[in-house]
PDB file of C-alpha atoms in Angstrom:
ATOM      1  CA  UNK A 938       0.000   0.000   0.000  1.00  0.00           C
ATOM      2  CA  UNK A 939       1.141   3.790  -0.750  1.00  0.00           C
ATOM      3  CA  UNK A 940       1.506   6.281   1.449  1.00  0.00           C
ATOM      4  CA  UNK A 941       2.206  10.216   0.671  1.00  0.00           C
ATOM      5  CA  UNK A 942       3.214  12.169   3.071  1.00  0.00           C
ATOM      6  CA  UNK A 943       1.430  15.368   1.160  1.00  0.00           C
ATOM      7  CA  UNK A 944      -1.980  17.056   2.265  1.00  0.00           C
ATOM      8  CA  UNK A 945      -3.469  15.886  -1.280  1.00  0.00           C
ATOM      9  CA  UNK A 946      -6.203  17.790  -2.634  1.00  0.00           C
ATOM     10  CA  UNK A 947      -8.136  17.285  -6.623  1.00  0.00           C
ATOM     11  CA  UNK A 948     -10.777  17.879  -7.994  1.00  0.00           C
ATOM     12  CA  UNK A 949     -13.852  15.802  -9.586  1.00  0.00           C
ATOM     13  CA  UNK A 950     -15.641  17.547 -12.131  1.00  0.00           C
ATOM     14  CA  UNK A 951     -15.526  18.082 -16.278  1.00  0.00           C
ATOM     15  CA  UNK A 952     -13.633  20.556 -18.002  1.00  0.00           C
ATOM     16  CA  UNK A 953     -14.755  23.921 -18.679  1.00  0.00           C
ATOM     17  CA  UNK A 954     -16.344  24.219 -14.860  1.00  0.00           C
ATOM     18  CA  UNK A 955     -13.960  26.929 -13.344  1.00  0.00           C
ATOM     19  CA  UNK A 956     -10.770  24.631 -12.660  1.00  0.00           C
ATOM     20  CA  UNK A 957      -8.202  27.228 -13.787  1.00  0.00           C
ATOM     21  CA  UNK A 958      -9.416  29.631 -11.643  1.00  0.00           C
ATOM     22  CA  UNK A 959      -9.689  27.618  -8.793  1.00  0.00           C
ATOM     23  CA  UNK A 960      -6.082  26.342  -9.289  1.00  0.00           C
ATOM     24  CA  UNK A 961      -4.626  30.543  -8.952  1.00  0.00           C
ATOM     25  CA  UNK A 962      -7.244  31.190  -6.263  1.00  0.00           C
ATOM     26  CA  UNK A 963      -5.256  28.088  -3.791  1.00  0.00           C
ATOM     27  CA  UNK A 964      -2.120  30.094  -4.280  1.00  0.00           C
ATOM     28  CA  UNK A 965      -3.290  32.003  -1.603  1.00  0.00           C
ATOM     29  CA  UNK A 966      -3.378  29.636   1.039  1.00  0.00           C
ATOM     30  CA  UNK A 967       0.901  28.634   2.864  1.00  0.00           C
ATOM     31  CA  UNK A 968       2.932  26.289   1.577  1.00  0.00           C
ATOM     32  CA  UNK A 969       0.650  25.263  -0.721  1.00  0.00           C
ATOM     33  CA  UNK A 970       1.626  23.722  -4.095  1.00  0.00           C
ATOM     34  CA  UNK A 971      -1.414  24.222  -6.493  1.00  0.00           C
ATOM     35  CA  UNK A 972      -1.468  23.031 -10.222  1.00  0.00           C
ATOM     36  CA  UNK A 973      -3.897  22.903 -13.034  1.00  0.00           C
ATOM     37  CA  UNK A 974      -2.417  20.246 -15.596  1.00  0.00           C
ATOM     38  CA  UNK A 975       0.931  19.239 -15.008  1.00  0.00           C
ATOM     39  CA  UNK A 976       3.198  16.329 -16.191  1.00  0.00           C
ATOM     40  CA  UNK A 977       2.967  13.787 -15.836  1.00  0.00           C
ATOM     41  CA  UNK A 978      -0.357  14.342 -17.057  1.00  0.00           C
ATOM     42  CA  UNK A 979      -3.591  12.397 -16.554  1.00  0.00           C
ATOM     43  CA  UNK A 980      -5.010  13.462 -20.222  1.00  0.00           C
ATOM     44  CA  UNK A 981      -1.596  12.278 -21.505  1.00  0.00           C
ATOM     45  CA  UNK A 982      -2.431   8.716 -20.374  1.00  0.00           C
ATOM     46  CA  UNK A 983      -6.324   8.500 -19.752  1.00  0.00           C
ATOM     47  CA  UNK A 984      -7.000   6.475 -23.498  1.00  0.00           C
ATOM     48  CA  UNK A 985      -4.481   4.151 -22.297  1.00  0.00           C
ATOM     49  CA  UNK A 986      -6.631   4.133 -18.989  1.00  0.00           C
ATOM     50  CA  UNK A 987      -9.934   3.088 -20.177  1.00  0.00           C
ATOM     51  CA  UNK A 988      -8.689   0.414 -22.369  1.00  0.00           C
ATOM     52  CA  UNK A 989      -7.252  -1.521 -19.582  1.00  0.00           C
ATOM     53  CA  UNK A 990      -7.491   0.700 -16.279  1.00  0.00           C
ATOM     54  CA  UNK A 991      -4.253  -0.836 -14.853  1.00  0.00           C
ATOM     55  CA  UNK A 992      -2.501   1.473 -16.603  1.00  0.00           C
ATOM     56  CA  UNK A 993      -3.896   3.663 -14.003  1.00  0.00           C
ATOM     57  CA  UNK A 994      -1.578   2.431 -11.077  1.00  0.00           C
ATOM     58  CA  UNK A 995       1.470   2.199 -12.689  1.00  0.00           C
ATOM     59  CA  UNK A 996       1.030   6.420 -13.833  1.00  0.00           C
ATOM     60  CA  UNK A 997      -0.280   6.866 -10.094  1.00  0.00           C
ATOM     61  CA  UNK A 998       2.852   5.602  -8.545  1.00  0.00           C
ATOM     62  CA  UNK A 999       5.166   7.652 -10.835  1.00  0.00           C
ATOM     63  CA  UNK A1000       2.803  10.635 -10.080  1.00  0.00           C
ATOM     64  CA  UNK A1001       2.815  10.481  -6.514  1.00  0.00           C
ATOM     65  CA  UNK A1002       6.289  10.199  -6.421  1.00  0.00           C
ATOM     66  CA  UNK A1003       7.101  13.177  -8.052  1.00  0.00           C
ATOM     67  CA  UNK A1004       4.501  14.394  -5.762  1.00  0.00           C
ATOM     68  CA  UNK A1005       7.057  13.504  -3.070  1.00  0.00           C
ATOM     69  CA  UNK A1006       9.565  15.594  -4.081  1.00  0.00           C
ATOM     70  CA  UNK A1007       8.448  18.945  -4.449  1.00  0.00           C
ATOM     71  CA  UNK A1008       9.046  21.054  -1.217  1.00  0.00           C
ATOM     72  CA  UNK A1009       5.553  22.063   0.282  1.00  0.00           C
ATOM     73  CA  UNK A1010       3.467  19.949   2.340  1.00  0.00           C
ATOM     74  CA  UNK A1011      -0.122  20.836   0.224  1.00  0.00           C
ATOM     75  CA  UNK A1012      -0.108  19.658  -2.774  1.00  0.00           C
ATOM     76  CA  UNK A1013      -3.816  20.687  -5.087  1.00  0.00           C
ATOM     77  CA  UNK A1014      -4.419  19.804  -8.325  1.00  0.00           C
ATOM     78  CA  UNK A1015      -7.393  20.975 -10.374  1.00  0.00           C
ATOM     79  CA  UNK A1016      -7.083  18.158 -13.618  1.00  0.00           C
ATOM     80  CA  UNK A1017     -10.546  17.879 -14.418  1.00  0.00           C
ATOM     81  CA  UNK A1018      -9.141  14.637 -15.526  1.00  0.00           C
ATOM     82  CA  UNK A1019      -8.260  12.791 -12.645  1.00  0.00           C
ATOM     83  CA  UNK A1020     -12.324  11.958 -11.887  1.00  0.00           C
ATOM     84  CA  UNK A1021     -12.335  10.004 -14.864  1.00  0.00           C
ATOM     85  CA  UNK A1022      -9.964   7.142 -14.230  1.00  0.00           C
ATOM     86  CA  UNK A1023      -7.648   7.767 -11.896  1.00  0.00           C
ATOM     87  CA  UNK A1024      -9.514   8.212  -8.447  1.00  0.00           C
ATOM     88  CA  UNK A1025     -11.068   4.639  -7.859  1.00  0.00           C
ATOM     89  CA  UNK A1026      -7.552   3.187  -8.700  1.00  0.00           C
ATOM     90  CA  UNK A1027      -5.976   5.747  -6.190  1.00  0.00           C
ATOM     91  CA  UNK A1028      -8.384   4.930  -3.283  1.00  0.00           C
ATOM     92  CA  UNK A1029      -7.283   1.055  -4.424  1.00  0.00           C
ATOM     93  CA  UNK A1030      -3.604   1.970  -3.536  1.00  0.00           C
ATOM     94  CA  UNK A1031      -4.741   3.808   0.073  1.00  0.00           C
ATOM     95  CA  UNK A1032      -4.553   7.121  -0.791  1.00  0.00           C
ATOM     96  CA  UNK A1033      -7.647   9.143   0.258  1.00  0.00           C
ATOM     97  CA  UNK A1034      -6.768  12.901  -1.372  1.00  0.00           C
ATOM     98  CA  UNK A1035      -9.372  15.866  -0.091  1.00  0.00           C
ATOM     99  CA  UNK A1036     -11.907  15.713  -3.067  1.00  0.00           C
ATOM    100  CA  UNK A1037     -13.485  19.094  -4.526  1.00  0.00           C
ATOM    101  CA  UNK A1038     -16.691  18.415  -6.283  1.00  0.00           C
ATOM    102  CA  UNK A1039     -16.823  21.055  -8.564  1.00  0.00           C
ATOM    103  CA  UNK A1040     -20.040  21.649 -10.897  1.00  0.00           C
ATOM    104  CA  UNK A1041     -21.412  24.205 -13.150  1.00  0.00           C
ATOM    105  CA  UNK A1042     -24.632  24.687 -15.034  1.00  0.00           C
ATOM    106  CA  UNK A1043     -24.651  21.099 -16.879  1.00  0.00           C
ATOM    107  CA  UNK A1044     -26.102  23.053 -20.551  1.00  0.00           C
ATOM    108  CA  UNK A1045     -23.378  25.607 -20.033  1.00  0.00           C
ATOM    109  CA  UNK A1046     -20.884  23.347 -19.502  1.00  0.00           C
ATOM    110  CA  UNK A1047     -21.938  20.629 -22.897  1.00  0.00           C
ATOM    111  CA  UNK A1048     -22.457  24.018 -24.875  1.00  0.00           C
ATOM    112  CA  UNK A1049     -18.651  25.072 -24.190  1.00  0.00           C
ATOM    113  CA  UNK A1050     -17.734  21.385 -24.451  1.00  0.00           C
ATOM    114  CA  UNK A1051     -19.706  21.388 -27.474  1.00  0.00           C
ATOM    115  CA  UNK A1052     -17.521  25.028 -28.855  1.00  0.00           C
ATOM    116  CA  UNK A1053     -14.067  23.429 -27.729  1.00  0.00           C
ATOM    117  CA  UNK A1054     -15.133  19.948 -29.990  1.00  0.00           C
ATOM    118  CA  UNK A1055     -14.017  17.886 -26.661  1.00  0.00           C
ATOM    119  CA  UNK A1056     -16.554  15.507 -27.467  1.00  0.00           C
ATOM    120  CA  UNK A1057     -16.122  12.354 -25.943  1.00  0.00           C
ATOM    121  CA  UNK A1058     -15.362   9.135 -27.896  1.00  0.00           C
ATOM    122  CA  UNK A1059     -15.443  11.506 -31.057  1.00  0.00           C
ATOM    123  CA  UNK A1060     -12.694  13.547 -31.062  1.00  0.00           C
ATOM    124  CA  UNK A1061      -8.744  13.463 -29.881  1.00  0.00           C
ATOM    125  CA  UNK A1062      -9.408  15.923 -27.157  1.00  0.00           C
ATOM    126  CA  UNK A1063     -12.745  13.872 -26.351  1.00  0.00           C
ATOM    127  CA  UNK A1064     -10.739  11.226 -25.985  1.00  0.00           C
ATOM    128  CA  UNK A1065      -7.828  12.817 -23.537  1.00  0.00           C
ATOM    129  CA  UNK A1066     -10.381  14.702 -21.539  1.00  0.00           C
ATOM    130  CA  UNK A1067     -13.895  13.176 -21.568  1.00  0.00           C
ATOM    131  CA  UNK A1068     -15.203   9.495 -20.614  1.00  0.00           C
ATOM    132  CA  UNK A1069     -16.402   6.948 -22.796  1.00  0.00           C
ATOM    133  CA  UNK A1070     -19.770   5.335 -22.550  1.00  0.00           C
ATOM    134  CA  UNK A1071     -18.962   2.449 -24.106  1.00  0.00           C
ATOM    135  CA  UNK A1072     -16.249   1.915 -20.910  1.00  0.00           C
ATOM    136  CA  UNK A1073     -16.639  -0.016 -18.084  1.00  0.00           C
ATOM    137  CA  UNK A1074     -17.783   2.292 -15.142  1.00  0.00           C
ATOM    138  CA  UNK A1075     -18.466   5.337 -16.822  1.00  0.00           C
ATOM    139  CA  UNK A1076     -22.438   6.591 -17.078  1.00  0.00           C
ATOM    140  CA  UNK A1077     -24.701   4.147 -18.267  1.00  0.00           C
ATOM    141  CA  UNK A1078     -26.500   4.317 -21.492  1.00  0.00           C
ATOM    142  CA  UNK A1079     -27.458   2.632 -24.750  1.00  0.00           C
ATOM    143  CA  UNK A1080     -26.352   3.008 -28.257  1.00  0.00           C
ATOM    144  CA  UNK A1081     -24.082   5.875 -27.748  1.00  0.00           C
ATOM    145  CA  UNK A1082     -23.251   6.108 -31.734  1.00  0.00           C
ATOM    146  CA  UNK A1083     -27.071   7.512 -32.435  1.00  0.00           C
ATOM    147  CA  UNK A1084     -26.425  10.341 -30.172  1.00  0.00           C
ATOM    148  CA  UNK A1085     -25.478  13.833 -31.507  1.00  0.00           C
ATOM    149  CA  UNK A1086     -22.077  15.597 -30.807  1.00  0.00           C
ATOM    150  CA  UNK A1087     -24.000  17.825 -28.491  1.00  0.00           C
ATOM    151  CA  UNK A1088     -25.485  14.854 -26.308  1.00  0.00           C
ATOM    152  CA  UNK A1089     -22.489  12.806 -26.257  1.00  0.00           C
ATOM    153  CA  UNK A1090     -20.730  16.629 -24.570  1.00  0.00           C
ATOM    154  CA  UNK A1091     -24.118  16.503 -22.360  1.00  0.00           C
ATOM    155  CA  UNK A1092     -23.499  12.670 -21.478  1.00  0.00           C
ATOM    156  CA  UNK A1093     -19.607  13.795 -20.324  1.00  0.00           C
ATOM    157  CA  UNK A1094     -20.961  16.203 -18.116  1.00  0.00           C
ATOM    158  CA  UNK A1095     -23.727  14.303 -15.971  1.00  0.00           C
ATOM    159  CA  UNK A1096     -20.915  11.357 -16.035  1.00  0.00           C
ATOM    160  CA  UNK A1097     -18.905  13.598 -13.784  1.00  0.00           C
ATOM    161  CA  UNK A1098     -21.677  14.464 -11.544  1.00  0.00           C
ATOM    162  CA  UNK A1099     -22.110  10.259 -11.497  1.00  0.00           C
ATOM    163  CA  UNK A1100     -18.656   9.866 -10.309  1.00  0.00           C
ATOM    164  CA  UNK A1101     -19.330  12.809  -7.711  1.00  0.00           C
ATOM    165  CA  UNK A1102     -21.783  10.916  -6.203  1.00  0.00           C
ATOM    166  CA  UNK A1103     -19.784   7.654  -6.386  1.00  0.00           C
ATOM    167  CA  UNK A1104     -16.780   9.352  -4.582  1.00  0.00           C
ATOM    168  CA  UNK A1105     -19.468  10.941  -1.960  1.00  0.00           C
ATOM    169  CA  UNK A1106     -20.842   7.260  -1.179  1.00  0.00           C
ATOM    170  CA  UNK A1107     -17.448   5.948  -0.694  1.00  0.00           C
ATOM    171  CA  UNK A1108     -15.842   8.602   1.570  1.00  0.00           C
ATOM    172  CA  UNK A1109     -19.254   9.213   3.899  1.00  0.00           C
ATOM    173  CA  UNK A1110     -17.959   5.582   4.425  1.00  0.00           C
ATOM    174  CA  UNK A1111     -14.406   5.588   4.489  1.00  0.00           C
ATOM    175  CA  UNK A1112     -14.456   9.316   6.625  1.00  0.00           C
ATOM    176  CA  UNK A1113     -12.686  11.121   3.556  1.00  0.00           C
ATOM    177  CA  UNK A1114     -12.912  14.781   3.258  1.00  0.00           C
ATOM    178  CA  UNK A1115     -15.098  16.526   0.524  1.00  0.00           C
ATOM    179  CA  UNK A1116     -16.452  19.919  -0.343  1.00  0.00           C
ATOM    180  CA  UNK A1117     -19.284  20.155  -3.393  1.00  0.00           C
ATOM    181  CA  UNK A1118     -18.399  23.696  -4.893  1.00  0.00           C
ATOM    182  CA  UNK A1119     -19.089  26.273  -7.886  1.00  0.00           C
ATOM    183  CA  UNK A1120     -16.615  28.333  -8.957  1.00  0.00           C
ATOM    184  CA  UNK A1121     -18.635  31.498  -7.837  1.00  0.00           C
ATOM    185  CA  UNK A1122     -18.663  29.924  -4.027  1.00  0.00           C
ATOM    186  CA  UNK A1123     -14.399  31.229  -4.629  1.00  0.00           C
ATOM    187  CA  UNK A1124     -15.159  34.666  -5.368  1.00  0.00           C
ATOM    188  CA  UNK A1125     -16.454  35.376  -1.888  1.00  0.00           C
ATOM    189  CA  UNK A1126     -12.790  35.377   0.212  1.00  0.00           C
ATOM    190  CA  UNK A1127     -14.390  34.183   3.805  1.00  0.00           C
ATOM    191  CA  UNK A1128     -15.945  31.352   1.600  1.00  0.00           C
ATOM    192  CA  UNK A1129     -12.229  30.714  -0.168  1.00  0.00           C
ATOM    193  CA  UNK A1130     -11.017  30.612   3.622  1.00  0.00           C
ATOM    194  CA  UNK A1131     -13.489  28.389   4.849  1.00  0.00           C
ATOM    195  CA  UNK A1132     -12.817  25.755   2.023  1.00  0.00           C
ATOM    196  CA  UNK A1133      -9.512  25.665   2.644  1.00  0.00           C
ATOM    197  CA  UNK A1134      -9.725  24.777   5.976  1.00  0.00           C
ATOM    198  CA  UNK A1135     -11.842  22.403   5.471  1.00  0.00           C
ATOM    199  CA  UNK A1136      -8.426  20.818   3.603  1.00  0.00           C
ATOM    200  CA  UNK A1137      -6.332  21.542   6.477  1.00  0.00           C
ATOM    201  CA  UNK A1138      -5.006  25.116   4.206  1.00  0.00           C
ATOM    202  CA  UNK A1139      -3.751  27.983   6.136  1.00  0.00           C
ATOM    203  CA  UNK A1140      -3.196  31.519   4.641  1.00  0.00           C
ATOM    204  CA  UNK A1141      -1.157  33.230   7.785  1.00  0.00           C
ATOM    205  CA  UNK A1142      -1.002  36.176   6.275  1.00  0.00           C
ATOM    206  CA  UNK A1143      -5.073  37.136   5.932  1.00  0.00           C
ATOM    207  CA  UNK A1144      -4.732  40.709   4.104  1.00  0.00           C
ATOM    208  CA  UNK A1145      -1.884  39.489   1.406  1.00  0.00           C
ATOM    209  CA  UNK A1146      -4.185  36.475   0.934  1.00  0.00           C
ATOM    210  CA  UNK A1147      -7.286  38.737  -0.254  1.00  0.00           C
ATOM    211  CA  UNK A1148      -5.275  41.251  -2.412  1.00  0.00           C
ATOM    212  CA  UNK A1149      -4.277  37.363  -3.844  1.00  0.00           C
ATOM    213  CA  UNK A1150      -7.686  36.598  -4.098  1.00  0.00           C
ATOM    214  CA  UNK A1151      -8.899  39.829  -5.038  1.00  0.00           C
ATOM    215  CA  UNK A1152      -6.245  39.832  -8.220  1.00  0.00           C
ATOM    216  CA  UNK A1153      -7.284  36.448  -9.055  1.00  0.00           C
ATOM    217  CA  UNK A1154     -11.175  36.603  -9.343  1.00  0.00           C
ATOM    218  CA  UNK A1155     -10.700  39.491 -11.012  1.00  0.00           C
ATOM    219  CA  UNK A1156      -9.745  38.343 -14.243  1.00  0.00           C
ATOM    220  CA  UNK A1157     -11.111  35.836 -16.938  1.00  0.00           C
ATOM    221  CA  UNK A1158      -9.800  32.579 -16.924  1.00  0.00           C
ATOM    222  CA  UNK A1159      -9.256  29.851 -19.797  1.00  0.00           C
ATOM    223  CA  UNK A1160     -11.821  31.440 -22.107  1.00  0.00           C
ATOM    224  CA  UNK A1161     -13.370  29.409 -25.147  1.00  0.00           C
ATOM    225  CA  UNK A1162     -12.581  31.339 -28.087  1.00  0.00           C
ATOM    226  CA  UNK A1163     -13.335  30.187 -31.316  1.00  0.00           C
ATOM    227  CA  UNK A1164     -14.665  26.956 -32.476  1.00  0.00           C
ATOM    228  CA  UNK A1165     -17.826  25.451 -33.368  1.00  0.00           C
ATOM    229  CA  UNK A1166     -21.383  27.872 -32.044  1.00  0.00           C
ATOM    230  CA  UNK A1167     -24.027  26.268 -30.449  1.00  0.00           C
ATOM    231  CA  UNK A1168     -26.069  28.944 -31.965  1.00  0.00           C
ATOM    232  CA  UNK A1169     -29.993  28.456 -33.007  1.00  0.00           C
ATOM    233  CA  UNK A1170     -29.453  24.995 -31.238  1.00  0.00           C
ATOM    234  CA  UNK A1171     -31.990  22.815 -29.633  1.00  0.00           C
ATOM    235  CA  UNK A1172     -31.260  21.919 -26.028  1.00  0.00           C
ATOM    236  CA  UNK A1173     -34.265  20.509 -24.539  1.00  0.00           C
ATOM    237  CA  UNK A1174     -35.254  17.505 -25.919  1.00  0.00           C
ATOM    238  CA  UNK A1175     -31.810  16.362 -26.534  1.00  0.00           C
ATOM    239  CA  UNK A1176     -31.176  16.572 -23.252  1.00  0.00           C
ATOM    240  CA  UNK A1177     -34.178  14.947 -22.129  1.00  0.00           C
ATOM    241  CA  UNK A1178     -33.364  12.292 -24.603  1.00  0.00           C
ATOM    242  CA  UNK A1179     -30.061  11.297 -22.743  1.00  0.00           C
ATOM    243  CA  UNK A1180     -31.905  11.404 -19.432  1.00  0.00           C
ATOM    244  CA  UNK A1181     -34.020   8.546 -20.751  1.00  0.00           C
ATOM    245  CA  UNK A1182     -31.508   6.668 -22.107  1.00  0.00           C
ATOM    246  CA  UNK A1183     -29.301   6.553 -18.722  1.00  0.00           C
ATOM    247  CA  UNK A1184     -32.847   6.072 -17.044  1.00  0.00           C
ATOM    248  CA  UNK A1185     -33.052   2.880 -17.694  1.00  0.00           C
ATOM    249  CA  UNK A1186     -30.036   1.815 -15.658  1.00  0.00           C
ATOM    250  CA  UNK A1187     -29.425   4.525 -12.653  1.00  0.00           C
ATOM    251  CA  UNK A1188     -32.832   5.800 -11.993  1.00  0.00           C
ATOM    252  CA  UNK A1189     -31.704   7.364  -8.547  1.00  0.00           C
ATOM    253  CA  UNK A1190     -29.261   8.936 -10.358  1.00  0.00           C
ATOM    254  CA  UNK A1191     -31.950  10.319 -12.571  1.00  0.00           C
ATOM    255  CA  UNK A1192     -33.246  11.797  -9.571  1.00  0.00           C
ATOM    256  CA  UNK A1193     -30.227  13.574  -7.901  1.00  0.00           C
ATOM    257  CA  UNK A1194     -29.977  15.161 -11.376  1.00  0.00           C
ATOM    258  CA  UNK A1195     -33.469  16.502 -11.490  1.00  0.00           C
ATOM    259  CA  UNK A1196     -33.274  17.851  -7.940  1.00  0.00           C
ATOM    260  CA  UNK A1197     -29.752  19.414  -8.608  1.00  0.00           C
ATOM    261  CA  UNK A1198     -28.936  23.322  -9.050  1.00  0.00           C
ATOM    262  CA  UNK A1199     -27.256  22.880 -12.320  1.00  0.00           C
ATOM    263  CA  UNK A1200     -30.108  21.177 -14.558  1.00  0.00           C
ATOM    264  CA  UNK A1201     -32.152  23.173 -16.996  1.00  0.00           C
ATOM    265  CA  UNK A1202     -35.430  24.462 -15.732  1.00  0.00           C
ATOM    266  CA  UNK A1203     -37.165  23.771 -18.471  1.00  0.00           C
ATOM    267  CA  UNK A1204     -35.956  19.582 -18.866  1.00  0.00           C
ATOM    268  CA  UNK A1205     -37.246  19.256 -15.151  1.00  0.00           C
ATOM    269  CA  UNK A1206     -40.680  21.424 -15.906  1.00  0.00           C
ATOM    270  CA  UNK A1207     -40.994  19.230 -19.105  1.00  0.00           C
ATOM    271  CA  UNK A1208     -40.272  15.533 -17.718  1.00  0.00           C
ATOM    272  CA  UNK A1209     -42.382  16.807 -14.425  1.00  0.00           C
ATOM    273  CA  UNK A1210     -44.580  17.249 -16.632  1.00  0.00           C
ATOM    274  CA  UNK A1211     -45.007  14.009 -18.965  1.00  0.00           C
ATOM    275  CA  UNK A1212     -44.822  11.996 -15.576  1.00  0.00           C
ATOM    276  CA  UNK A1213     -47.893  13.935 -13.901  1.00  0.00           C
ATOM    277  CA  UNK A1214     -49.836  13.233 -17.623  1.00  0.00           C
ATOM    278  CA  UNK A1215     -48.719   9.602 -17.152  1.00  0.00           C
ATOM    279  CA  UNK A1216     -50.027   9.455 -13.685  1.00  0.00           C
ATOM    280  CA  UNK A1217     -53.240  10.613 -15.048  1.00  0.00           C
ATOM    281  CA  UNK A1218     -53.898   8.734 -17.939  1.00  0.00           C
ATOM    282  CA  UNK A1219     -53.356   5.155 -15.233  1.00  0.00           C
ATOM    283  CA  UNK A1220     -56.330   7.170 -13.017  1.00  0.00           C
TER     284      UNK A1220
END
């Protein structure tokens, strides 16, 4: 079993949910290493991952040992990767890491997956930074290949939110420590404070910390320029369309979407809806 002797903190989530931000916003906090994407580098590897998912252990060990040798005691990293294939393996080797469940409007988030063309098991950055529904563990569905480019994006998002709630189930178990986020909770300073203690993260030095922080939030981060426009598109039935199709294996999960903050209004109003219709038509 492996042991680090680093406060390890990542983050669960899917890309375009706030993760660069957050990794300049932990800079703030003592000896604190915080990254974004580093080598070695979960995308680099995570094809190689879902084919066979030992592949997984061997990168971990390499990783944590270069996690070893850097010279602060925290070590963050915001990979919106390392959800996707590397966690379960890590908790395998005894490593429990902080966890940040990080989330964002899911529509938002496919739309700018959707611009970028990281669409998963479509496209080369699909493939380094979304899952796969055809693998093992990922979100449930049927016959992925029918779905359009924006559903499959869609898909990749409420897969991230399913391994959320996986990694919540296990630690609420195991006594691991967890915080479920936006990246507008880290604009408010007390609430950047708060989180980080909740990771065992000090900032000594309170008033440098917020002109940090204040710096930080105060610019734009990783935006999506160019690429395809989601313009004039249809969002609702789509998305309701994928909703079925995963309903048919995690219904609970189903659920925890529906009653989220981050699903469209009008998918719950309309599936709300067709169920109350149902409901009557039996009476």
């Amino acid at each position: 079993m492996i042991r680090s002797t680093k406060n390890l903190v990542f983050t669960v989530t899917h890309g375009r949910t706030g993760t660069t931000m957050l990794t300049e916003v932990f800079k703030i906090f003592d000896d604190t290493r915080s990254e974004h994407e580093p080598e070695p580098n979960y995308a680099t590897f995570l094809p190689r991952v879902k084919a066979d998912p030992r592949h997984a252990l061997k990168f971990l060990e390499g990783k944590l040992n270069h996690i070893e040798s850097i010279r602060e005691s925290n070590y963050v990293e915001t990979s919106n990767v390392f959800g996707k294939g590397f966690l379960i393996p890590l908790l395998r080797m005894g490593v429990f890491p902080g966890l940040i469940f990080l989330n964002r409007d899911f529509r938002e988030t496919a739309k700018s997956l959707y611009k970028r063309g990281s669409t998963p098991m479509r496209t080369t950055r699909g493939s380094h930074y979304s899952s796969d529904p055809r693998v093992p563990g990922s979100l449930p569905l049927f016959l992925p290949d029918e779905l359009s480019d924006y559903q499959l994006c869609f898909w990749g998002v409420l897969d991230s939110y399913y391994r959320q709630l996986q990694a919540k189930d296990i630690y609420d178990q195991e006594g691991g420590v967890y915080s479920w986020v936006t990246a507008d909770d880290f604009h408010d300073f007390n609430h950047t404070l708060s989180v980080g203690h909740r990771f065992g993260l000090r900032a000594k030095h309170v008033e440098v910390a917020r002109r940090m922080h204040a710096e930080v939030v105060g610019r734009h981060h990783n935006p999506n320029k160019g690429g395809r426009s989601s313009e004039g598109m249809e969002f609702t039935e789509p998305e309701i369309e994928v909703l079925d199709r995963v309903s048919f294996y995690s219904p609970r999960f189903i659920d925890a979407v529906l009653s989220s903050d981050f699903i469209a209004s009008d998918v719950v109003s309309r599936i709300q809806g067709v169920v109350q219709d149902e409901v009557h038509d039996r009476g």
